[in-house]
PDB file of C-alpha atoms in Angstrom:
ATOM      1  CA  MET A   1      89.927  92.871  86.247  1.00 89.00           C
ATOM      2  CA  HIS A   2      91.990  93.783  83.588  1.00 88.00           C
ATOM      3  CA  LEU A   3      94.794  91.340  84.519  1.00 92.00           C
ATOM      4  CA  ILE A   4      92.426  88.723  83.913  1.00 94.00           C
ATOM      5  CA  GLY A   5      90.054  90.180  81.355  1.00 94.00           C
ATOM      6  CA  VAL A   6      92.453  91.459  78.742  1.00 93.00           C
ATOM      7  CA  PRO A   7      94.428  87.919  78.473  1.00 95.00           C
ATOM      8  CA  LEU A   8      91.304  85.966  78.417  1.00 95.00           C
ATOM      9  CA  THR A   9      89.591  88.346  75.979  1.00 94.00           C
ATOM     10  CA  PHE A  10      92.461  88.155  73.110  1.00 94.00           C
ATOM     11  CA  GLY A  11      94.240  84.899  74.111  1.00 96.00           C
ATOM     12  CA  GLY A  12      90.932  83.047  74.422  1.00 94.00           C
ATOM     13  CA  LEU A  13      89.828  84.170  71.148  1.00 92.00           C
ATOM     14  CA  VAL A  14      93.012  83.383  69.447  1.00 95.00           C
ATOM     15  CA  GLY A  15      93.758  80.030  71.211  1.00 95.00           C
ATOM     16  CA  PHE A  16      90.235  78.568  70.897  1.00 96.00           C
ATOM     17  CA  GLY A  17      89.905  80.011  67.424  1.00 94.00           C
ATOM     18  CA  LEU A  18      92.999  78.191  66.069  1.00 96.00           C
ATOM     19  CA  ALA A  19      91.468  75.089  67.517  1.00 96.00           C
ATOM     20  CA  HIS A  20      88.183  75.610  65.866  1.00 96.00           C
ATOM     21  CA  GLN A  21      86.204  76.023  69.087  1.00 96.00           C
ATOM     22  CA  TRP A  22      84.290  79.045  68.173  1.00 95.00           C
ATOM     23  CA  LEU A  23      81.727  78.779  70.979  1.00 97.00           C
ATOM     24  CA  TYR A  24      84.460  78.803  73.541  1.00 96.00           C
ATOM     25  CA  ALA A  25      86.160  81.680  71.644  1.00 96.00           C
ATOM     26  CA  GLY A  26      83.161  83.578  71.859  1.00 96.00           C
ATOM     27  CA  CYS A  27      82.427  82.901  75.476  1.00 96.00           C
ATOM     28  CA  ALA A  28      86.079  83.717  76.174  1.00 96.00           C
ATOM     29  CA  PHE A  29      85.759  87.084  74.347  1.00 96.00           C
ATOM     30  CA  VAL A  30      82.449  88.110  75.810  1.00 96.00           C
ATOM     31  CA  ALA A  31      83.435  86.984  79.481  1.00 97.00           C
ATOM     32  CA  GLY A  32      86.881  88.915  79.073  1.00 96.00           C
ATOM     33  CA  TYR A  33      85.195  92.222  78.028  1.00 93.00           C
ATOM     34  CA  ALA A  34      82.659  91.932  80.748  1.00 95.00           C
ATOM     35  CA  LEU A  35      85.383  91.682  83.276  1.00 95.00           C
ATOM     36  CA  GLN A  36      87.180  94.823  81.998  1.00 93.00           C
ATOM     37  CA  PHE A  37      83.772  96.804  82.017  1.00 92.00           C
ATOM     38  CA  LEU A  38      83.188  95.555  85.485  1.00 94.00           C
ATOM     39  CA  GLY A  39      86.573  96.873  86.457  1.00 92.00           C
ATOM     40  CA  HIS A  40      85.664 100.209  84.945  1.00 90.00           C
ATOM     41  CA  ALA A  41      82.570 100.296  86.955  1.00 90.00           C
ATOM     42  CA  ILE A  42      84.186  99.706  90.150  1.00 91.00           C
ATOM     43  CA  GLU A  43      86.697 102.385  89.502  1.00 89.00           C
ATOM     44  CA  GLN A  44      84.010 104.805  88.288  1.00 89.00           C
ATOM     45  CA  ASN A  45      85.608 105.687  84.847  1.00 91.00           C
ATOM     46  CA  ASP A  46      84.729 104.991  81.214  1.00 89.00           C
ATOM     47  CA  ALA A  47      86.355 102.461  79.262  1.00 87.00           C
ATOM     48  CA  GLY A  48      88.684 103.483  76.289  1.00 85.00           C
ATOM     49  CA  GLU A  49      86.188 102.708  73.678  1.00 86.00           C
ATOM     50  CA  LEU A  50      83.592 104.774  75.295  1.00 89.00           C
ATOM     51  CA  ILE A  51      85.833 107.703  75.738  1.00 90.00           C
ATOM     52  CA  LEU A  52      86.603 107.578  72.121  1.00 91.00           C
ATOM     53  CA  ILE A  53      82.963 107.303  71.145  1.00 93.00           C
ATOM     54  CA  LYS A  54      81.931 110.075  73.695  1.00 92.00           C
ATOM     55  CA  LYS A  55      84.786 112.149  72.394  1.00 92.00           C
ATOM     56  CA  LEU A  56      83.756 112.029  69.103  1.00 93.00           C
ATOM     57  CA  MET A  57      79.961 112.885  69.887  1.00 94.00           C
ATOM     58  CA  GLY A  58      81.161 115.851  71.910  1.00 93.00           C
ATOM     59  CA  LYS A  59      79.732 114.328  75.303  1.00 92.00           C
ATOM     60  CA  PRO A  60      81.165 114.418  78.383  1.00 91.00           C
ATOM     61  CA  TYR A  61      83.455 111.409  79.808  1.00 88.00           C
ATOM     62  CA  THR A  62      85.295 110.188  82.874  1.00 88.00           C
ATOM     63  CA  GLU A  63      88.869 109.088  81.966  1.00 85.00           C
ATOM     64  CA  PHE A  64      90.122 108.675  85.424  1.00 85.00           C
ATOM     65  CA  GLY A  65      87.975 107.669  88.382  1.00 75.00           C
ATOM     66  CA  PRO A  66      87.542 109.904  91.442  1.00 75.00           C
ATOM     67  CA  GLN A  67      90.358 107.871  93.574  1.00 66.00           C
ATOM     68  CA  THR A  68      92.768 108.178  90.796  1.00 57.00           C
ATOM     69  CA  GLN A  69      92.264 112.119  90.434  1.00 55.00           C
ATOM     70  CA  SER A  70      93.080 112.627  94.099  1.00 57.00           C
ATOM     71  CA  GLN A  71      96.240 110.524  93.800  1.00 56.00           C
ATOM     72  CA  GLN A  72      97.409 112.520  90.936  1.00 53.00           C
ATOM     73  CA  ASN A  73      97.305 115.966  92.963  1.00 51.00           C
ATOM     74  CA  PHE A  74     100.133 114.443  95.460  1.00 50.00           C
ATOM     75  CA  ASP A  75     102.725 116.612  94.048  1.00 52.00           C
ATOM     76  CA  GLN A  76     101.017 120.242  94.484  1.00 51.00           C
ATOM     77  CA  PRO A  77     102.036 122.125  97.781  1.00 50.00           C
ATOM     78  CA  SER A  78      99.949 121.744 100.829  1.00 47.00           C
ATOM     79  CA  LYS A  79      97.737 124.741 101.683  1.00 48.00           C
ATOM     80  CA  LYS A  80      97.945 124.066 105.464  1.00 46.00           C
ATOM     81  CA  SER A  81      99.394 127.338 107.428  1.00 42.00           C
ATOM     82  CA  SER A  82     102.246 126.897 109.600  1.00 45.00           C
ATOM     83  CA  CYS A  83     103.023 128.739 112.826  1.00 48.00           C
ATOM     84  CA  ASN A  84     105.849 130.537 111.087  1.00 51.00           C
ATOM     85  CA  ASP A  85     103.436 132.679 108.544  1.00 48.00           C
TER      86      ASP A  85
END
C-alpha cells in the first residue's frame, strides 16, 4: 500500500499542483494517505504520525504489527529440548 500511496500523495500533489489542477492535487493527496492508512490497518500497527502524537500524549502505541514482532525474534535460540540434555 505504501508503494502506491506515498508517490500518489506527494507526486500527485506536486504534479497536479504545478499544473494548477488543485482538485486533482487534493484528491491525490487524500487517496494516497488513505492507501497508507489502509496498509497500517491491515498490518495492525499505527502510522508514524499517530505514533508521534501518542508518544507526546503518553498514550500506548503499536509501532510494529503482530506478524512483524514475531519475525524479529528469529535470532533468539530455540527453547526446544534435545535428547542430549
